[in-house]
PDB file of C-alpha atoms in Angstrom:
ATOM      1  CA  UNK A   1     104.630  82.797 108.545  1.00 85.00           C
ATOM      2  CA  UNK A   2     101.356  82.848 106.199  1.00 93.00           C
ATOM      3  CA  UNK A   3      99.245  85.964 107.238  1.00 95.00           C
ATOM      4  CA  UNK A   4      96.495  87.469 107.018  1.00 96.00           C
ATOM      5  CA  UNK A   5      95.286  91.150 108.298  1.00 96.00           C
ATOM      6  CA  UNK A   6      91.787  92.243 108.141  1.00 98.00           C
ATOM      7  CA  UNK A   7      90.994  95.635 107.549  1.00 97.00           C
ATOM      8  CA  UNK A   8      87.932  96.439 108.878  1.00 98.00           C
ATOM      9  CA  UNK A   9      87.564 100.836 108.593  1.00 97.00           C
ATOM     10  CA  UNK A  10      84.042 101.777 107.700  1.00 96.00           C
ATOM     11  CA  UNK A  11      85.183 104.071 104.937  1.00 94.00           C
ATOM     12  CA  UNK A  12      88.733 103.107 104.429  1.00 93.00           C
ATOM     13  CA  UNK A  13      88.667 106.008 101.041  1.00 91.00           C
ATOM     14  CA  UNK A  14      87.661 107.993 103.544  1.00 91.00           C
ATOM     15  CA  UNK A  15      90.300 107.418 105.783  1.00 92.00           C
ATOM     16  CA  UNK A  16      93.783 108.698 105.626  1.00 92.00           C
ATOM     17  CA  UNK A  17      95.513 106.780 108.344  1.00 95.00           C
ATOM     18  CA  UNK A  18      94.503 103.732 108.105  1.00 94.00           C
ATOM     19  CA  UNK A  19      94.771 104.433 104.051  1.00 94.00           C
ATOM     20  CA  UNK A  20      98.127 104.973 104.561  1.00 95.00           C
ATOM     21  CA  UNK A  21      98.765 101.977 106.734  1.00 95.00           C
ATOM     22  CA  UNK A  22      96.324  99.570 103.834  1.00 94.00           C
ATOM     23  CA  UNK A  23      97.836 100.627 100.921  1.00 93.00           C
ATOM     24  CA  UNK A  24     101.957 100.619 102.943  1.00 93.00           C
ATOM     25  CA  UNK A  25     100.395  96.326 103.053  1.00 90.00           C
ATOM     26  CA  UNK A  26      99.668  97.010  99.486  1.00 87.00           C
ATOM     27  CA  UNK A  27     103.372  97.477  99.005  1.00 85.00           C
ATOM     28  CA  UNK A  28     104.278  94.274  99.949  1.00 73.00           C
ATOM     29  CA  UNK A  29     101.620  92.811  97.398  1.00 57.00           C
ATOM     30  CA  UNK A  30     104.453  90.440  96.341  1.00 57.00           C
ATOM     31  CA  UNK A  31     105.615  88.063  99.546  1.00 69.00           C
ATOM     32  CA  UNK A  32     102.787  85.310  99.046  1.00 77.00           C
ATOM     33  CA  UNK A  33     102.474  84.957 102.966  1.00 89.00           C
ATOM     34  CA  UNK A  34     100.618  88.073 103.217  1.00 92.00           C
ATOM     35  CA  UNK A  35      96.543  88.048 102.361  1.00 93.00           C
ATOM     36  CA  UNK A  36      94.988  91.670 103.406  1.00 94.00           C
ATOM     37  CA  UNK A  37      91.367  91.254 102.995  1.00 95.00           C
ATOM     38  CA  UNK A  38      89.153  94.239 103.363  1.00 97.00           C
ATOM     39  CA  UNK A  39      86.670  93.492 105.388  1.00 98.00           C
ATOM     40  CA  UNK A  40      84.040  96.708 104.376  1.00 98.00           C
ATOM     41  CA  UNK A  41      84.840  96.095 100.652  1.00 97.00           C
ATOM     42  CA  UNK A  42      83.937  92.902 100.183  1.00 98.00           C
ATOM     43  CA  UNK A  43      80.965  92.881 102.321  1.00 98.00           C
ATOM     44  CA  UNK A  44      79.152  96.015 102.056  1.00 97.00           C
ATOM     45  CA  UNK A  45      75.881  94.324 102.630  1.00 97.00           C
ATOM     46  CA  UNK A  46      76.704  92.977 105.506  1.00 97.00           C
ATOM     47  CA  UNK A  47      76.184  89.445 104.478  1.00 98.00           C
ATOM     48  CA  UNK A  48      79.814  87.750 105.810  1.00 98.00           C
ATOM     49  CA  UNK A  49      80.638  84.102 103.152  1.00 98.00           C
ATOM     50  CA  UNK A  50      81.593  82.135 106.639  1.00 98.00           C
ATOM     51  CA  UNK A  51      83.117  79.438 104.305  1.00 98.00           C
ATOM     52  CA  UNK A  52      85.371  81.673 102.627  1.00 98.00           C
ATOM     53  CA  UNK A  53      86.452  83.828 105.789  1.00 98.00           C
ATOM     54  CA  UNK A  54      87.360  80.461 107.511  1.00 98.00           C
ATOM     55  CA  UNK A  55      89.310  79.017 105.094  1.00 98.00           C
ATOM     56  CA  UNK A  56      91.512  81.960 104.947  1.00 97.00           C
ATOM     57  CA  UNK A  57      91.847  81.882 108.496  1.00 98.00           C
ATOM     58  CA  UNK A  58      92.703  78.265 107.987  1.00 97.00           C
ATOM     59  CA  UNK A  59      95.294  79.063 105.697  1.00 96.00           C
ATOM     60  CA  UNK A  60      96.568  81.241 107.649  1.00 96.00           C
ATOM     61  CA  UNK A  61      98.926  81.338 111.268  1.00 96.00           C
ATOM     62  CA  UNK A  62      98.856  84.704 112.206  1.00 97.00           C
ATOM     63  CA  UNK A  63      96.155  87.017 112.486  1.00 98.00           C
ATOM     64  CA  UNK A  64      96.068  90.634 112.122  1.00 97.00           C
ATOM     65  CA  UNK A  65      92.979  92.588 113.101  1.00 98.00           C
ATOM     66  CA  UNK A  66      93.412  96.268 111.777  1.00 98.00           C
ATOM     67  CA  UNK A  67      91.088  98.732 112.481  1.00 98.00           C
ATOM     68  CA  UNK A  68      90.294 102.240 113.832  1.00 97.00           C
ATOM     69  CA  UNK A  69      89.931 102.087 117.327  1.00 97.00           C
ATOM     70  CA  UNK A  70      85.750 103.360 117.615  1.00 92.00           C
ATOM     71  CA  UNK A  71      84.420 103.570 121.513  1.00 93.00           C
ATOM     72  CA  UNK A  72      86.721 101.265 122.495  1.00 95.00           C
ATOM     73  CA  UNK A  73      86.813  98.369 120.417  1.00 96.00           C
ATOM     74  CA  UNK A  74      86.587  97.465 116.537  1.00 97.00           C
ATOM     75  CA  UNK A  75      83.678  98.891 114.202  1.00 97.00           C
ATOM     76  CA  UNK A  76      80.753  96.810 114.124  1.00 97.00           C
ATOM     77  CA  UNK A  77      81.587  94.917 110.766  1.00 98.00           C
ATOM     78  CA  UNK A  78      84.619  93.292 112.839  1.00 98.00           C
ATOM     79  CA  UNK A  79      82.910  92.293 115.751  1.00 97.00           C
ATOM     80  CA  UNK A  80      79.596  91.336 113.400  1.00 98.00           C
ATOM     81  CA  UNK A  81      83.281  88.602 111.465  1.00 98.00           C
ATOM     82  CA  UNK A  82      84.163  87.321 115.102  1.00 98.00           C
ATOM     83  CA  UNK A  83      80.372  86.928 116.225  1.00 98.00           C
ATOM     84  CA  UNK A  84      80.150  84.837 112.878  1.00 98.00           C
ATOM     85  CA  UNK A  85      83.138  83.051 111.208  1.00 98.00           C
ATOM     86  CA  UNK A  86      84.525  81.811 115.180  1.00 98.00           C
ATOM     87  CA  UNK A  87      81.594  79.675 115.868  1.00 98.00           C
ATOM     88  CA  UNK A  88      81.078  76.294 117.958  1.00 97.00           C
ATOM     89  CA  UNK A  89      82.800  73.313 116.266  1.00 97.00           C
ATOM     90  CA  UNK A  90      84.680  74.954 114.118  1.00 98.00           C
ATOM     91  CA  UNK A  91      87.120  77.544 116.464  1.00 98.00           C
ATOM     92  CA  UNK A  92      85.943  75.980 119.906  1.00 96.00           C
ATOM     93  CA  UNK A  93      83.954  73.105 121.158  1.00 94.00           C
ATOM     94  CA  UNK A  94      83.557  69.939 120.997  1.00 94.00           C
ATOM     95  CA  UNK A  95      85.590  69.236 117.041  1.00 89.00           C
ATOM     96  CA  UNK A  96      86.481  73.019 116.714  1.00 92.00           C
ATOM     97  CA  UNK A  97      89.947  73.510 116.528  1.00 95.00           C
ATOM     98  CA  UNK A  98      90.655  75.778 113.952  1.00 96.00           C
ATOM     99  CA  UNK A  99      92.522  78.424 115.611  1.00 96.00           C
ATOM    100  CA  UNK A 100      94.753  77.173 118.009  1.00 96.00           C
ATOM    101  CA  UNK A 101      98.297  77.198 117.820  1.00 95.00           C
ATOM    102  CA  UNK A 102      97.408  80.770 115.624  1.00 97.00           C
ATOM    103  CA  UNK A 103      99.149  84.023 116.289  1.00 98.00           C
ATOM    104  CA  UNK A 104      96.049  86.741 116.937  1.00 98.00           C
ATOM    105  CA  UNK A 105      97.637  90.483 116.595  1.00 98.00           C
ATOM    106  CA  UNK A 106      95.628  93.910 116.252  1.00 98.00           C
ATOM    107  CA  UNK A 107      97.148  96.647 114.125  1.00 98.00           C
ATOM    108  CA  UNK A 108      94.510 100.121 115.562  1.00 98.00           C
ATOM    109  CA  UNK A 109      94.597 103.526 115.286  1.00 97.00           C
ATOM    110  CA  UNK A 110      94.142 106.076 118.145  1.00 97.00           C
ATOM    111  CA  UNK A 111      92.990 109.607 117.891  1.00 95.00           C
ATOM    112  CA  UNK A 112      93.727 110.861 121.428  1.00 95.00           C
ATOM    113  CA  UNK A 113      98.005 110.919 122.132  1.00 95.00           C
ATOM    114  CA  UNK A 114      99.478 107.776 124.111  1.00 96.00           C
ATOM    115  CA  UNK A 115      99.120 110.178 127.776  1.00 96.00           C
ATOM    116  CA  UNK A 116      95.539 109.734 127.183  1.00 97.00           C
ATOM    117  CA  UNK A 117      95.513 105.613 127.453  1.00 97.00           C
ATOM    118  CA  UNK A 118      97.196 105.690 131.072  1.00 96.00           C
ATOM    119  CA  UNK A 119      95.446 104.733 135.065  1.00 95.00           C
ATOM    120  CA  UNK A 120      95.787 109.025 134.777  1.00 97.00           C
ATOM    121  CA  UNK A 121      94.694 109.653 131.619  1.00 97.00           C
ATOM    122  CA  UNK A 122      91.522 111.364 130.287  1.00 96.00           C
ATOM    123  CA  UNK A 123      90.957 107.486 129.714  1.00 96.00           C
ATOM    124  CA  UNK A 124      91.637 105.593 132.800  1.00 96.00           C
ATOM    125  CA  UNK A 125      93.157 102.306 131.163  1.00 97.00           C
ATOM    126  CA  UNK A 126      95.753 101.771 128.818  1.00 97.00           C
ATOM    127  CA  UNK A 127      95.355  99.747 125.370  1.00 97.00           C
ATOM    128  CA  UNK A 128      95.957  96.418 126.982  1.00 97.00           C
ATOM    129  CA  UNK A 129      93.398  96.842 129.238  1.00 97.00           C
ATOM    130  CA  UNK A 130      91.279  98.325 126.417  1.00 98.00           C
ATOM    131  CA  UNK A 131      92.214  95.450 123.820  1.00 98.00           C
ATOM    132  CA  UNK A 132      91.171  92.543 126.767  1.00 98.00           C
ATOM    133  CA  UNK A 133      88.551  91.289 124.243  1.00 98.00           C
ATOM    134  CA  UNK A 134      90.459  90.832 122.134  1.00 98.00           C
ATOM    135  CA  UNK A 135      92.985  88.758 124.059  1.00 98.00           C
ATOM    136  CA  UNK A 136      89.750  86.911 126.053  1.00 98.00           C
ATOM    137  CA  UNK A 137      88.704  85.514 122.262  1.00 98.00           C
ATOM    138  CA  UNK A 138      92.151  84.822 122.035  1.00 98.00           C
ATOM    139  CA  UNK A 139      92.547  82.741 125.344  1.00 97.00           C
ATOM    140  CA  UNK A 140      89.490  81.020 123.650  1.00 97.00           C
ATOM    141  CA  UNK A 141      89.988  79.810 121.107  1.00 97.00           C
ATOM    142  CA  UNK A 142      93.388  78.312 121.480  1.00 97.00           C
ATOM    143  CA  UNK A 143      95.640  81.536 119.474  1.00 98.00           C
ATOM    144  CA  UNK A 144      97.965  83.430 121.383  1.00 97.00           C
ATOM    145  CA  UNK A 145      97.620  87.298 121.892  1.00 98.00           C
ATOM    146  CA  UNK A 146     100.298  88.519 120.541  1.00 96.00           C
ATOM    147  CA  UNK A 147     102.385  92.331 120.572  1.00 95.00           C
ATOM    148  CA  UNK A 148      99.808  95.085 119.840  1.00 97.00           C
ATOM    149  CA  UNK A 149     100.156  97.562 116.881  1.00 97.00           C
ATOM    150  CA  UNK A 150      99.664 100.670 118.363  1.00 97.00           C
ATOM    151  CA  UNK A 151      99.102 104.408 117.226  1.00 97.00           C
ATOM    152  CA  UNK A 152      97.948 106.814 118.630  1.00 97.00           C
ATOM    153  CA  UNK A 153      97.314 110.841 118.534  1.00 95.00           C
ATOM    154  CA  UNK A 154      96.186 111.026 114.791  1.00 94.00           C
ATOM    155  CA  UNK A 155      93.050 113.232 114.955  1.00 88.00           C
ATOM    156  CA  UNK A 156      95.449 115.898 116.576  1.00 77.00           C
ATOM    157  CA  UNK A 157      98.468 117.032 114.459  1.00 79.00           C
ATOM    158  CA  UNK A 158      99.795 114.068 113.351  1.00 87.00           C
ATOM    159  CA  UNK A 159     102.664 114.846 110.639  1.00 84.00           C
ATOM    160  CA  UNK A 160     102.242 113.198 106.639  1.00 89.00           C
ATOM    161  CA  UNK A 161     106.084 112.676 107.622  1.00 93.00           C
ATOM    162  CA  UNK A 162     104.425 111.096 110.783  1.00 93.00           C
ATOM    163  CA  UNK A 163     102.633 108.828 109.254  1.00 95.00           C
ATOM    164  CA  UNK A 164     104.313 107.386 105.884  1.00 95.00           C
ATOM    165  CA  UNK A 165     106.841 106.491 109.034  1.00 96.00           C
ATOM    166  CA  UNK A 166     104.682 104.698 111.057  1.00 96.00           C
ATOM    167  CA  UNK A 167     103.247 102.673 107.244  1.00 96.00           C
ATOM    168  CA  UNK A 168     107.008 101.607 106.672  1.00 95.00           C
ATOM    169  CA  UNK A 169     107.204 100.903 110.407  1.00 95.00           C
ATOM    170  CA  UNK A 170     103.904  99.124 109.672  1.00 96.00           C
ATOM    171  CA  UNK A 171     104.431  97.499 106.927  1.00 94.00           C
ATOM    172  CA  UNK A 172     108.002  95.791 108.255  1.00 93.00           C
ATOM    173  CA  UNK A 173     105.749  94.917 111.793  1.00 95.00           C
ATOM    174  CA  UNK A 174     103.567  93.041 109.250  1.00 94.00           C
ATOM    175  CA  UNK A 175     106.216  91.807 107.190  1.00 88.00           C
ATOM    176  CA  UNK A 176     108.563  90.439 110.354  1.00 82.00           C
ATOM    177  CA  UNK A 177     107.928  87.208 111.725  1.00 59.00           C
ATOM    178  CA  UNK A 178     106.322  88.916 115.255  1.00 58.00           C
ATOM    179  CA  UNK A 179     108.077  88.044 118.450  1.00 52.00           C
ATOM    180  CA  UNK A 180     104.793  87.339 121.108  1.00 46.00           C
TER     181      UNK A 180
END
């Protein structure tokens, strides 16, 4: 399955966790089925090449959005990418079925521990509830929203050993044929 991984981190070089996840994906470089795209490196000026991005999406059956969770959403460039690339007449609307039958996944890193993302926790919502806008986007454009890949608790006491294990788990998750 051709997979496009869109990495959205505004300072990836300074990121310990998302950088390690990306590095784990780059070890899969020999896989012709996986394309990794760092949006902030590709568009430092914020000017998205919409036809190029649409061509990458069209060539993929699975799209993964990888990002750190910022205020219960994605970094701004990913939001901009969604607004500019998934347009009427292309992704939806009259003649817009280019996203139909694709699988969309989210891979996100979260500073707070998992217990914060419960009805009783500090956030008061589960991560699945927080990611509803991505699920709704998938449904709207005729795609399937698959299970997210999440890493909680990266802000405190997140060991190098755990990071390496999670990075390996992430690379395997991206490479494996997904289950919805």
